[in-house]
Structure formats: structure tokens, C-alpha cells
PDB file of C-alpha atoms in Angstrom:
ATOM      1  CA  UNK A 178      -1.764 -27.622   0.501  1.00  0.00           C
ATOM      2  CA  UNK A 179      -5.176 -26.236  -0.328  1.00  0.00           C
ATOM      3  CA  UNK A 180      -5.793 -23.637  -2.980  1.00  0.00           C
ATOM      4  CA  UNK A 181      -5.634 -19.999  -1.933  1.00  0.00           C
ATOM      5  CA  UNK A 182      -9.076 -18.820  -0.857  1.00  0.00           C
ATOM      6  CA  UNK A 183     -10.737 -16.149  -2.946  1.00  0.00           C
ATOM      7  CA  UNK A 184     -10.720 -12.898  -1.002  1.00  0.00           C
ATOM      8  CA  UNK A 185     -14.208 -11.450  -0.969  1.00  0.00           C
ATOM      9  CA  UNK A 186     -15.260  -7.854  -1.463  1.00  0.00           C
ATOM     10  CA  UNK A 187     -18.713  -6.564  -0.686  1.00  0.00           C
ATOM     11  CA  UNK A 188     -20.716  -4.722  -3.386  1.00  0.00           C
ATOM     12  CA  UNK A 189     -23.054  -3.091  -0.835  1.00  0.00           C
ATOM     13  CA  UNK A 190     -20.165  -1.597   1.106  1.00  0.00           C
ATOM     14  CA  UNK A 191     -18.456  -0.522  -2.106  1.00  0.00           C
ATOM     15  CA  UNK A 192     -21.597   1.276  -3.301  1.00  0.00           C
ATOM     16  CA  UNK A 193     -21.973   3.121   0.004  1.00  0.00           C
ATOM     17  CA  UNK A 194     -18.322   4.135  -0.072  1.00  0.00           C
ATOM     18  CA  UNK A 195     -18.563   5.425  -3.630  1.00  0.00           C
ATOM     19  CA  UNK A 196     -21.510   7.615  -2.626  1.00  0.00           C
ATOM     20  CA  UNK A 197     -19.508   8.991   0.321  1.00  0.00           C
ATOM     21  CA  UNK A 198     -16.515   9.809  -1.851  1.00  0.00           C
ATOM     22  CA  UNK A 199     -18.666  11.429  -4.533  1.00  0.00           C
ATOM     23  CA  UNK A 200     -20.388  13.590  -1.911  1.00  0.00           C
ATOM     24  CA  UNK A 201     -17.097  14.568  -0.262  1.00  0.00           C
ATOM     25  CA  UNK A 202     -15.452  15.432  -3.587  1.00  0.00           C
ATOM     26  CA  UNK A 203     -17.744  18.445  -3.753  1.00  0.00           C
ATOM     27  CA  UNK A 204     -16.175  19.743  -0.526  1.00  0.00           C
ATOM     28  CA  UNK A 205     -12.534  19.581  -1.629  1.00  0.00           C
ATOM     29  CA  UNK A 206     -10.189  21.010  -4.245  1.00  0.00           C
ATOM     30  CA  UNK A 207      -7.865  18.023  -4.596  1.00  0.00           C
ATOM     31  CA  UNK A 208      -7.360  14.395  -3.573  1.00  0.00           C
ATOM     32  CA  UNK A 209      -4.361  12.778  -1.889  1.00  0.00           C
ATOM     33  CA  UNK A 210      -4.283   9.036  -2.568  1.00  0.00           C
ATOM     34  CA  UNK A 211      -2.083   6.897  -0.327  1.00  0.00           C
ATOM     35  CA  UNK A 212      -0.767   3.624  -1.729  1.00  0.00           C
ATOM     36  CA  UNK A 213       1.866   1.079  -0.667  1.00  0.00           C
ATOM     37  CA  UNK A 214       5.172   1.721  -2.464  1.00  0.00           C
ATOM     38  CA  UNK A 215       5.872  -2.032  -2.525  1.00  0.00           C
ATOM     39  CA  UNK A 216       2.636  -2.845  -4.380  1.00  0.00           C
ATOM     40  CA  UNK A 217       1.478   0.350  -6.127  1.00  0.00           C
ATOM     41  CA  UNK A 218      -0.950  -1.518  -8.379  1.00  0.00           C
ATOM     42  CA  UNK A 219      -2.620  -3.837  -5.889  1.00  0.00           C
ATOM     43  CA  UNK A 220      -2.850  -1.273  -3.080  1.00  0.00           C
ATOM     44  CA  UNK A 221      -5.156   1.088  -4.924  1.00  0.00           C
ATOM     45  CA  UNK A 222      -8.706   0.770  -6.104  1.00  0.00           C
ATOM     46  CA  UNK A 223      -9.064   1.379  -9.854  1.00  0.00           C
ATOM     47  CA  UNK A 224     -12.585   2.743  -9.299  1.00  0.00           C
ATOM     48  CA  UNK A 225     -11.002   5.851  -7.789  1.00  0.00           C
ATOM     49  CA  UNK A 226      -9.943   7.044 -11.240  1.00  0.00           C
ATOM     50  CA  UNK A 227     -13.579   7.157 -12.330  1.00  0.00           C
ATOM     51  CA  UNK A 228     -14.706   8.795  -9.100  1.00  0.00           C
ATOM     52  CA  UNK A 229     -11.979  11.433  -8.947  1.00  0.00           C
ATOM     53  CA  UNK A 230     -11.997  12.142 -12.703  1.00  0.00           C
ATOM     54  CA  UNK A 231     -10.409  15.558 -13.338  1.00  0.00           C
ATOM     55  CA  UNK A 232      -9.929  16.524  -9.695  1.00  0.00           C
ATOM     56  CA  UNK A 233      -6.240  17.395  -9.041  1.00  0.00           C
ATOM     57  CA  UNK A 234      -4.466  14.494  -7.338  1.00  0.00           C
ATOM     58  CA  UNK A 235      -1.302  13.740  -5.400  1.00  0.00           C
ATOM     59  CA  UNK A 236      -0.203  10.121  -4.941  1.00  0.00           C
ATOM     60  CA  UNK A 237       1.779   9.250  -1.839  1.00  0.00           C
ATOM     61  CA  UNK A 238       3.934   6.143  -2.194  1.00  0.00           C
ATOM     62  CA  UNK A 239       3.882   5.190   1.492  1.00  0.00           C
ATOM     63  CA  UNK A 240       6.243   2.745   3.217  1.00  0.00           C
ATOM     64  CA  UNK A 241       8.998   3.824   0.825  1.00  0.00           C
ATOM     65  CA  UNK A 242      11.568   2.844   3.464  1.00  0.00           C
ATOM     66  CA  UNK A 243      10.555  -0.784   2.870  1.00  0.00           C
ATOM     67  CA  UNK A 244      10.526  -0.557  -0.936  1.00  0.00           C
ATOM     68  CA  UNK A 245      13.342  -0.577  -3.454  1.00  0.00           C
ATOM     69  CA  UNK A 246      14.461   3.022  -3.947  1.00  0.00           C
ATOM     70  CA  UNK A 247      15.095   2.668  -7.684  1.00  0.00           C
ATOM     71  CA  UNK A 248      11.683   1.070  -8.194  1.00  0.00           C
ATOM     72  CA  UNK A 249       9.999   3.885  -6.277  1.00  0.00           C
ATOM     73  CA  UNK A 250      11.736   6.453  -8.491  1.00  0.00           C
ATOM     74  CA  UNK A 251      10.474   4.547 -11.545  1.00  0.00           C
ATOM     75  CA  UNK A 252       6.929   4.727 -10.175  1.00  0.00           C
ATOM     76  CA  UNK A 253       7.231   8.476  -9.563  1.00  0.00           C
ATOM     77  CA  UNK A 254       8.410   8.904 -13.155  1.00  0.00           C
ATOM     78  CA  UNK A 255       5.600   6.661 -14.393  1.00  0.00           C
ATOM     79  CA  UNK A 256       2.958   8.768 -12.657  1.00  0.00           C
ATOM     80  CA  UNK A 257       4.589  11.955 -13.934  1.00  0.00           C
ATOM     81  CA  UNK A 258       4.112  10.544 -17.429  1.00  0.00           C
ATOM     82  CA  UNK A 259       0.402  10.185 -16.596  1.00  0.00           C
ATOM     83  CA  UNK A 260       0.265  13.815 -15.491  1.00  0.00           C
ATOM     84  CA  UNK A 261       0.047  12.876 -11.796  1.00  0.00           C
ATOM     85  CA  UNK A 262       2.324  14.210  -9.051  1.00  0.00           C
ATOM     86  CA  UNK A 263       3.661  11.414  -6.816  1.00  0.00           C
ATOM     87  CA  UNK A 264       5.980  11.585  -3.820  1.00  0.00           C
ATOM     88  CA  UNK A 265       7.756   8.925  -1.761  1.00  0.00           C
ATOM     89  CA  UNK A 266       6.888   9.002   1.944  1.00  0.00           C
ATOM     90  CA  UNK A 267       7.084   6.919   5.080  1.00  0.00           C
ATOM     91  CA  UNK A 268       4.253   7.922   7.369  1.00  0.00           C
ATOM     92  CA  UNK A 269       5.633   6.207  10.476  1.00  0.00           C
ATOM     93  CA  UNK A 270       9.002   7.971  10.393  1.00  0.00           C
ATOM     94  CA  UNK A 271       7.709  11.109   8.699  1.00  0.00           C
ATOM     95  CA  UNK A 272      10.170  10.808   5.853  1.00  0.00           C
ATOM     96  CA  UNK A 273       9.159  12.779   2.762  1.00  0.00           C
ATOM     97  CA  UNK A 274       6.064  14.354   4.314  1.00  0.00           C
ATOM     98  CA  UNK A 275       7.627  17.805   4.088  1.00  0.00           C
ATOM     99  CA  UNK A 276       7.120  17.480   0.315  1.00  0.00           C
ATOM    100  CA  UNK A 277       3.366  17.172   0.678  1.00  0.00           C
ATOM    101  CA  UNK A 278       2.363  20.865   0.964  1.00  0.00           C
ATOM    102  CA  UNK A 279       4.521  21.745  -2.054  1.00  0.00           C
ATOM    103  CA  UNK A 280       3.043  18.849  -4.026  1.00  0.00           C
ATOM    104  CA  UNK A 281      -0.467  20.124  -3.261  1.00  0.00           C
ATOM    105  CA  UNK A 282       0.560  23.654  -4.275  1.00  0.00           C
ATOM    106  CA  UNK A 283       1.932  22.262  -7.538  1.00  0.00           C
ATOM    107  CA  UNK A 284      -1.266  20.480  -8.553  1.00  0.00           C
ATOM    108  CA  UNK A 285      -3.369  23.448  -7.393  1.00  0.00           C
ATOM    109  CA  UNK A 286      -1.168  26.144  -8.959  1.00  0.00           C
ATOM    110  CA  UNK A 287      -3.664  27.348 -11.564  1.00  0.00           C
ATOM    111  CA  UNK A 288      -6.542  27.710  -9.100  1.00  0.00           C
ATOM    112  CA  UNK A 289      -4.352  29.354  -6.453  1.00  0.00           C
ATOM    113  CA  UNK A 290      -3.021  31.896  -8.958  1.00  0.00           C
ATOM    114  CA  UNK A 291      -6.530  32.566 -10.217  1.00  0.00           C
ATOM    115  CA  UNK A 292      -7.803  33.243  -6.682  1.00  0.00           C
ATOM    116  CA  UNK A 293      -4.808  35.426  -5.882  1.00  0.00           C
ATOM    117  CA  UNK A 294      -5.467  37.487  -9.005  1.00  0.00           C
ATOM    118  CA  UNK A 295      -8.907  38.178  -7.561  1.00  0.00           C
ATOM    119  CA  UNK A 296      -7.351  39.600  -4.403  1.00  0.00           C
ATOM    120  CA  UNK A 297      -7.315  36.537  -2.146  1.00  0.00           C
ATOM    121  CA  UNK A 298      -3.898  36.527  -0.404  1.00  0.00           C
ATOM    122  CA  UNK A 299      -3.759  32.996   1.020  1.00  0.00           C
ATOM    123  CA  UNK A 300      -6.455  30.887  -0.640  1.00  0.00           C
ATOM    124  CA  UNK A 301      -7.500  27.887   1.426  1.00  0.00           C
ATOM    125  CA  UNK A 302      -6.927  24.537  -0.298  1.00  0.00           C
ATOM    126  CA  UNK A 303      -8.934  21.550   0.896  1.00  0.00           C
ATOM    127  CA  UNK A 304      -7.675  18.031   0.213  1.00  0.00           C
ATOM    128  CA  UNK A 305      -9.469  14.724   0.716  1.00  0.00           C
ATOM    129  CA  UNK A 306      -7.358  11.766   1.869  1.00  0.00           C
ATOM    130  CA  UNK A 307      -8.213   8.384   0.369  1.00  0.00           C
ATOM    131  CA  UNK A 308      -6.639   4.955   0.617  1.00  0.00           C
ATOM    132  CA  UNK A 309      -7.558   1.313   1.055  1.00  0.00           C
ATOM    133  CA  UNK A 310      -7.424  -0.263   4.549  1.00  0.00           C
ATOM    134  CA  UNK A 311      -4.015  -0.695   6.199  1.00  0.00           C
ATOM    135  CA  UNK A 312      -2.194   1.466   3.655  1.00  0.00           C
ATOM    136  CA  UNK A 313      -1.278   4.117   6.265  1.00  0.00           C
ATOM    137  CA  UNK A 314      -3.990   6.762   5.933  1.00  0.00           C
ATOM    138  CA  UNK A 315      -4.425   7.455   9.646  1.00  0.00           C
ATOM    139  CA  UNK A 316      -0.670   7.397  10.278  1.00  0.00           C
ATOM    140  CA  UNK A 317      -0.265   9.990   7.522  1.00  0.00           C
ATOM    141  CA  UNK A 318      -2.888  12.284   9.045  1.00  0.00           C
ATOM    142  CA  UNK A 319      -1.406  11.959  12.527  1.00  0.00           C
ATOM    143  CA  UNK A 320       2.051  12.844  11.232  1.00  0.00           C
ATOM    144  CA  UNK A 321       1.112  15.657   8.900  1.00  0.00           C
ATOM    145  CA  UNK A 322      -1.315  17.295  11.328  1.00  0.00           C
ATOM    146  CA  UNK A 323       0.900  16.875  14.399  1.00  0.00           C
ATOM    147  CA  UNK A 324      -2.099  15.557  16.289  1.00  0.00           C
ATOM    148  CA  UNK A 325      -3.041  12.060  17.348  1.00  0.00           C
ATOM    149  CA  UNK A 326      -6.687  12.523  16.498  1.00  0.00           C
ATOM    150  CA  UNK A 327      -6.990   9.884  13.795  1.00  0.00           C
ATOM    151  CA  UNK A 328      -7.079   6.475  15.429  1.00  0.00           C
ATOM    152  CA  UNK A 329      -4.432   4.041  14.150  1.00  0.00           C
ATOM    153  CA  UNK A 330      -4.843   0.283  14.397  1.00  0.00           C
ATOM    154  CA  UNK A 331      -3.578  -2.690  12.416  1.00  0.00           C
ATOM    155  CA  UNK A 332      -6.987  -3.607  11.099  1.00  0.00           C
ATOM    156  CA  UNK A 333      -9.155  -2.229   8.303  1.00  0.00           C
ATOM    157  CA  UNK A 334     -11.747   0.480   8.649  1.00  0.00           C
ATOM    158  CA  UNK A 335     -11.112   1.928  12.117  1.00  0.00           C
ATOM    159  CA  UNK A 336     -11.509   5.574  11.117  1.00  0.00           C
ATOM    160  CA  UNK A 337     -15.065   6.726  11.827  1.00  0.00           C
ATOM    161  CA  UNK A 338     -16.865   9.842  10.591  1.00  0.00           C
ATOM    162  CA  UNK A 339     -15.636  12.717   8.488  1.00  0.00           C
ATOM    163  CA  UNK A 340     -12.848  14.677  10.164  1.00  0.00           C
ATOM    164  CA  UNK A 341     -11.253  17.962   9.079  1.00  0.00           C
ATOM    165  CA  UNK A 342      -7.622  18.689   9.948  1.00  0.00           C
ATOM    166  CA  UNK A 343      -6.011  22.104   9.623  1.00  0.00           C
ATOM    167  CA  UNK A 344      -2.433  21.673   8.402  1.00  0.00           C
ATOM    168  CA  UNK A 345      -1.537  25.314   7.854  1.00  0.00           C
ATOM    169  CA  UNK A 346      -3.235  28.663   7.324  1.00  0.00           C
ATOM    170  CA  UNK A 347      -4.024  27.680   3.743  1.00  0.00           C
ATOM    171  CA  UNK A 348      -4.285  23.879   3.810  1.00  0.00           C
ATOM    172  CA  UNK A 349      -7.010  21.669   5.264  1.00  0.00           C
ATOM    173  CA  UNK A 350      -7.495  17.913   4.924  1.00  0.00           C
ATOM    174  CA  UNK A 351     -10.629  15.824   5.031  1.00  0.00           C
ATOM    175  CA  UNK A 352     -10.388  12.286   6.321  1.00  0.00           C
ATOM    176  CA  UNK A 353     -13.350  10.078   5.548  1.00  0.00           C
ATOM    177  CA  UNK A 354     -14.437   6.638   6.766  1.00  0.00           C
ATOM    178  CA  UNK A 355     -15.015   5.685   3.141  1.00  0.00           C
ATOM    179  CA  UNK A 356     -12.221   3.277   2.224  1.00  0.00           C
ATOM    180  CA  UNK A 357     -12.389   1.224  -0.943  1.00  0.00           C
ATOM    181  CA  UNK A 358     -11.068  -2.292  -1.225  1.00  0.00           C
ATOM    182  CA  UNK A 359      -9.860  -3.266  -4.669  1.00  0.00           C
ATOM    183  CA  UNK A 360     -12.008  -5.755  -6.521  1.00  0.00           C
ATOM    184  CA  UNK A 361     -10.252  -9.066  -6.120  1.00  0.00           C
ATOM    185  CA  UNK A 362     -11.104 -10.356  -9.592  1.00  0.00           C
ATOM    186  CA  UNK A 363      -7.373 -10.894 -10.037  1.00  0.00           C
ATOM    187  CA  UNK A 364      -5.972 -13.476  -7.591  1.00  0.00           C
ATOM    188  CA  UNK A 365      -2.562 -11.783  -7.791  1.00  0.00           C
ATOM    189  CA  UNK A 366      -3.978  -8.576  -6.305  1.00  0.00           C
ATOM    190  CA  UNK A 367      -5.196 -10.495  -3.255  1.00  0.00           C
ATOM    191  CA  UNK A 368      -1.891 -12.320  -2.894  1.00  0.00           C
ATOM    192  CA  UNK A 369       0.177  -9.141  -3.076  1.00  0.00           C
ATOM    193  CA  UNK A 370      -2.001  -7.452  -0.474  1.00  0.00           C
ATOM    194  CA  UNK A 371      -1.576 -10.528   1.693  1.00  0.00           C
ATOM    195  CA  UNK A 372       2.224 -10.454   1.261  1.00  0.00           C
ATOM    196  CA  UNK A 373       2.296  -7.011   2.885  1.00  0.00           C
ATOM    197  CA  UNK A 374      -0.165  -7.895   5.641  1.00  0.00           C
ATOM    198  CA  UNK A 375      -3.030  -5.732   4.355  1.00  0.00           C
ATOM    199  CA  UNK A 376      -5.224  -8.852   4.385  1.00  0.00           C
ATOM    200  CA  UNK A 377      -5.481 -10.856   7.595  1.00  0.00           C
ATOM    201  CA  UNK A 378      -3.523 -14.106   7.561  1.00  0.00           C
ATOM    202  CA  UNK A 379      -6.366 -15.867   9.368  1.00  0.00           C
ATOM    203  CA  UNK A 380      -8.451 -15.987   6.185  1.00  0.00           C
ATOM    204  CA  UNK A 381      -5.646 -17.405   4.054  1.00  0.00           C
ATOM    205  CA  UNK A 382      -3.575 -20.552   3.724  1.00  0.00           C
ATOM    206  CA  UNK A 383      -0.351 -19.156   5.204  1.00  0.00           C
ATOM    207  CA  UNK A 384       1.842 -21.932   3.795  1.00  0.00           C
ATOM    208  CA  UNK A 385       0.526 -21.433   0.276  1.00  0.00           C
ATOM    209  CA  UNK A 386       0.953 -17.683   0.626  1.00  0.00           C
ATOM    210  CA  UNK A 387       4.574 -18.189   1.697  1.00  0.00           C
ATOM    211  CA  UNK A 388       5.139 -20.488  -1.281  1.00  0.00           C
ATOM    212  CA  UNK A 389       3.747 -17.788  -3.600  1.00  0.00           C
ATOM    213  CA  UNK A 390       6.102 -15.276  -2.009  1.00  0.00           C
ATOM    214  CA  UNK A 391       9.023 -17.675  -2.472  1.00  0.00           C
ATOM    215  CA  UNK A 392       8.074 -18.027  -6.157  1.00  0.00           C
ATOM    216  CA  UNK A 393       8.737 -14.300  -6.429  1.00  0.00           C
ATOM    217  CA  UNK A 394      11.843 -14.193  -4.199  1.00  0.00           C
ATOM    218  CA  UNK A 395      13.500 -17.049  -6.085  1.00  0.00           C
ATOM    219  CA  UNK A 396      13.288 -15.025  -9.285  1.00  0.00           C
ATOM    220  CA  UNK A 397      14.369 -11.740  -7.705  1.00  0.00           C
ATOM    221  CA  UNK A 398      17.135 -13.247  -5.524  1.00  0.00           C
ATOM    222  CA  UNK A 399      17.531 -10.261  -3.174  1.00  0.00           C
ATOM    223  CA  UNK A 400      20.950 -10.397  -1.500  1.00  0.00           C
ATOM    224  CA  UNK A 401      19.548  -9.912   2.017  1.00  0.00           C
ATOM    225  CA  UNK A 402      17.168 -12.842   1.551  1.00  0.00           C
ATOM    226  CA  UNK A 403      19.907 -15.156   0.286  1.00  0.00           C
ATOM    227  CA  UNK A 404      22.315 -14.133   3.055  1.00  0.00           C
ATOM    228  CA  UNK A 405      19.762 -14.214   5.859  1.00  0.00           C
ATOM    229  CA  UNK A 406      18.855 -17.851   5.196  1.00  0.00           C
ATOM    230  CA  UNK A 407      22.338 -18.902   3.984  1.00  0.00           C
ATOM    231  CA  UNK A 408      20.875 -20.174   0.719  1.00  0.00           C
ATOM    232  CA  UNK A 409      22.833 -21.778  -2.105  1.00  0.00           C
ATOM    233  CA  UNK A 410      22.350 -21.123  -5.812  1.00  0.00           C
ATOM    234  CA  UNK A 411      20.888 -24.627  -6.174  1.00  0.00           C
ATOM    235  CA  UNK A 412      18.311 -23.844  -3.467  1.00  0.00           C
ATOM    236  CA  UNK A 413      16.986 -21.020  -5.640  1.00  0.00           C
ATOM    237  CA  UNK A 414      17.352 -22.501  -9.124  1.00  0.00           C
ATOM    238  CA  UNK A 415      16.769 -26.225  -8.694  1.00  0.00           C
ATOM    239  CA  UNK A 416      14.428 -26.474  -5.715  1.00  0.00           C
ATOM    240  CA  UNK A 417      10.665 -26.014  -5.765  1.00  0.00           C
ATOM    241  CA  UNK A 418       9.255 -23.243  -3.609  1.00  0.00           C
ATOM    242  CA  UNK A 419       7.604 -25.575  -1.087  1.00  0.00           C
ATOM    243  CA  UNK A 420      10.838 -27.499  -0.678  1.00  0.00           C
ATOM    244  CA  UNK A 421      12.646 -24.167  -0.281  1.00  0.00           C
ATOM    245  CA  UNK A 422      10.221 -23.346   2.544  1.00  0.00           C
ATOM    246  CA  UNK A 423      11.220 -26.648   4.187  1.00  0.00           C
ATOM    247  CA  UNK A 424      14.912 -25.776   3.761  1.00  0.00           C
ATOM    248  CA  UNK A 425      14.343 -22.386   5.390  1.00  0.00           C
ATOM    249  CA  UNK A 426      12.388 -23.986   8.237  1.00  0.00           C
ATOM    250  CA  UNK A 427      15.165 -26.526   8.817  1.00  0.00           C
ATOM    251  CA  UNK A 428      17.851 -23.837   8.835  1.00  0.00           C
ATOM    252  CA  UNK A 429      15.878 -22.000  11.507  1.00  0.00           C
ATOM    253  CA  UNK A 430      15.485 -25.176  13.579  1.00  0.00           C
ATOM    254  CA  UNK A 431      11.717 -25.254  13.213  1.00  0.00           C
ATOM    255  CA  UNK A 432      11.216 -28.939  13.903  1.00  0.00           C
ATOM    256  CA  UNK A 433       8.350 -30.825  15.485  1.00  0.00           C
ATOM    257  CA  UNK A 434       8.145 -34.338  16.913  1.00  0.00           C
ATOM    258  CA  UNK A 435       9.736 -36.984  14.729  1.00  0.00           C
ATOM    259  CA  UNK A 436      12.066 -34.486  13.123  1.00  0.00           C
ATOM    260  CA  UNK A 437       9.388 -33.126  10.776  1.00  0.00           C
ATOM    261  CA  UNK A 438       9.784 -29.529   9.644  1.00  0.00           C
ATOM    262  CA  UNK A 439       7.108 -27.150  10.904  1.00  0.00           C
ATOM    263  CA  UNK A 440       6.347 -25.533   7.559  1.00  0.00           C
ATOM    264  CA  UNK A 441       3.416 -23.536   8.929  1.00  0.00           C
ATOM    265  CA  UNK A 442       5.680 -21.874  11.488  1.00  0.00           C
ATOM    266  CA  UNK A 443       8.338 -21.330   8.817  1.00  0.00           C
ATOM    267  CA  UNK A 444       5.737 -19.736   6.551  1.00  0.00           C
ATOM    268  CA  UNK A 445       4.588 -17.332   9.278  1.00  0.00           C
ATOM    269  CA  UNK A 446       8.206 -16.400  10.027  1.00  0.00           C
ATOM    270  CA  UNK A 447       8.997 -15.788   6.342  1.00  0.00           C
ATOM    271  CA  UNK A 448       5.987 -13.502   5.919  1.00  0.00           C
ATOM    272  CA  UNK A 449       6.789 -11.597   9.121  1.00  0.00           C
ATOM    273  CA  UNK A 450      10.379 -11.002   8.009  1.00  0.00           C
ATOM    274  CA  UNK A 451       9.302  -9.908   4.543  1.00  0.00           C
ATOM    275  CA  UNK A 452       6.818  -7.427   6.046  1.00  0.00           C
ATOM    276  CA  UNK A 453       9.524  -6.055   8.349  1.00  0.00           C
ATOM    277  CA  UNK A 454      11.875  -5.586   5.348  1.00  0.00           C
ATOM    278  CA  UNK A 455      14.380  -8.001   6.892  1.00  0.00           C
ATOM    279  CA  UNK A 456      14.678  -9.781   3.539  1.00  0.00           C
ATOM    280  CA  UNK A 457      15.632  -6.533   1.808  1.00  0.00           C
ATOM    281  CA  UNK A 458      13.877  -3.434   0.523  1.00  0.00           C
ATOM    282  CA  UNK A 459      11.679  -5.121  -2.021  1.00  0.00           C
ATOM    283  CA  UNK A 460       9.137  -3.789  -4.505  1.00  0.00           C
ATOM    284  CA  UNK A 461       6.837  -6.520  -5.763  1.00  0.00           C
ATOM    285  CA  UNK A 462       5.192  -4.577  -8.597  1.00  0.00           C
ATOM    286  CA  UNK A 463       6.946  -2.545 -11.284  1.00  0.00           C
ATOM    287  CA  UNK A 464       5.368   0.041 -13.592  1.00  0.00           C
ATOM    288  CA  UNK A 465       6.065  -1.866 -16.821  1.00  0.00           C
ATOM    289  CA  UNK A 466       2.823  -3.320 -18.118  1.00  0.00           C
ATOM    290  CA  UNK A 467       0.539  -1.597 -15.613  1.00  0.00           C
ATOM    291  CA  UNK A 468      -3.047  -2.297 -16.611  1.00  0.00           C
ATOM    292  CA  UNK A 469      -5.335  -1.437 -13.688  1.00  0.00           C
TER     293      UNK A 469
END
């Protein structure tokens, strides 16, 4: 198998996006950052911290229905320790979104109380929504606004132009086309994004990606994964990850002429089932040792 390709990011696009975010920050009171609950480190751009600075922030751990519940709680506690309010949500089902207005009120409490003391009954709070491609930004806006005005597709960067959404009499949201990819200096960041489907499989070696995923699954040993493929303890502890991919392919009857195992097909199947949470509710990244 070939080495995993380096996933490219584009400095020109990043610079333009930073300018957009900086300009839009002047229009809002707070920022809502959407990340993937399964990969909270890799699914956010560290440059946002510098851009947002002291602006009040809410983090939405999206796709929580596909992540390990205990791990998600650990992440919420981790962010609380950083002085950041985080909530677990699933934008497709709508789970947890009812917490969003209260979370915004919490981070904006001081300003709201200050405005009320000046005689303003229901101060308007404006929130900018940010998130890297394919993290669920448009799905969130569609759900929370009750309108299907933000276009949703399974490819990066489909939202065009600044759009304001009125959520309630005192809450408005700004959606922007400015989405930041992480810098892929760390190969692991690219791999984890690829595990979840945020990066197109066409630009990667799918077999190698599946082997990387199996490296992780062999250590974690989620019960659903073991049961689904009827794996033995020796398969996990004494077999290399590429050979384990062959075992999985054979168990699924993925054979080609001459009895060879179609490892490319097996790899695609493994990734699809991981992304659909059929191998268990799995969180790839834990808060211990967070550096980005």
C-alpha cells in the first residue's frame, strides 16, 4: 500500500476566510462553534482561538449520537475547565438543540443584565456560527431556525453569502461562507477527519485509511465492532491491521477471481460502517493531552 497522501490546505483561502471572520465578529455578540463530538480536536481550527479572542463562545459537540456518551461528558467538563460552555447536540435529529438558547444566555449574562439595567427589556443577542466543512453547520441552522434556508450537502463549502436567521425575539444568528480548514501539519488530524468522512475518500488511499482505523479499533476493542465481524481475541491481539482487514473482508464474502480477498471493497465497507456508528458509538479523541 502507498503512504497516505498529505491533505493540502490553501493559504490564500485561509487568509480570505480569516478576514471574513474578523469583519463579521464586529457584527455579533458571541460565537457558536460547531465541532464533531467524535473528533473534537481535529474537527476545529486552532486559528479560531486567536480570531475570536475574548468574544463569548458556545461549543456545540455535534453528532453526539454517534460518539461515546461518557467521552462527550468528559469533553464538556474539559471545556468548562477552560471557561467555555459546551453542549452535546445532534443536528440531524435535533437532540440537545433546546439547550442552545440557554447556553447563549449563560455566556451573555453580564451583557444582557447590563442592557436590562439601562431599560432594555429584551436585548437582542447576535451569534455567529462557525465550523469547518462537513461538521454540520447548515444542518444546525436549518434545525434551530425551523427553516430550510441554509443549503445542506455532503461536500465542503456549499453555504454562500452571509445570512441572518431570527431564532426568537431576542436571538439572531449569522451564518457565513467563511469556513476554516484545520492546518494539516499533523497527519493524524487529516486521518481523523477522513475517518469521519469530512475529507473525500477519492483523495486518499482507502485501504491505508482503513488500516489506520483498525489500528485504533484493535486497541479500543468496542463490543459492537467485535460482535459485528465475529472477531476472536487473537484477531485483535496477534494479527496485523492489514491482515485483520483481510479477515473482515473474508467474513463478509468479499472475494474476487481466484479467491483473492477484495481488500479495497472491505476497506470502503469498514469506513462506511464506522461513519454510520454501526461499529459502536465511538469517540476517537479524548481530552487528556489536548494540545491544539
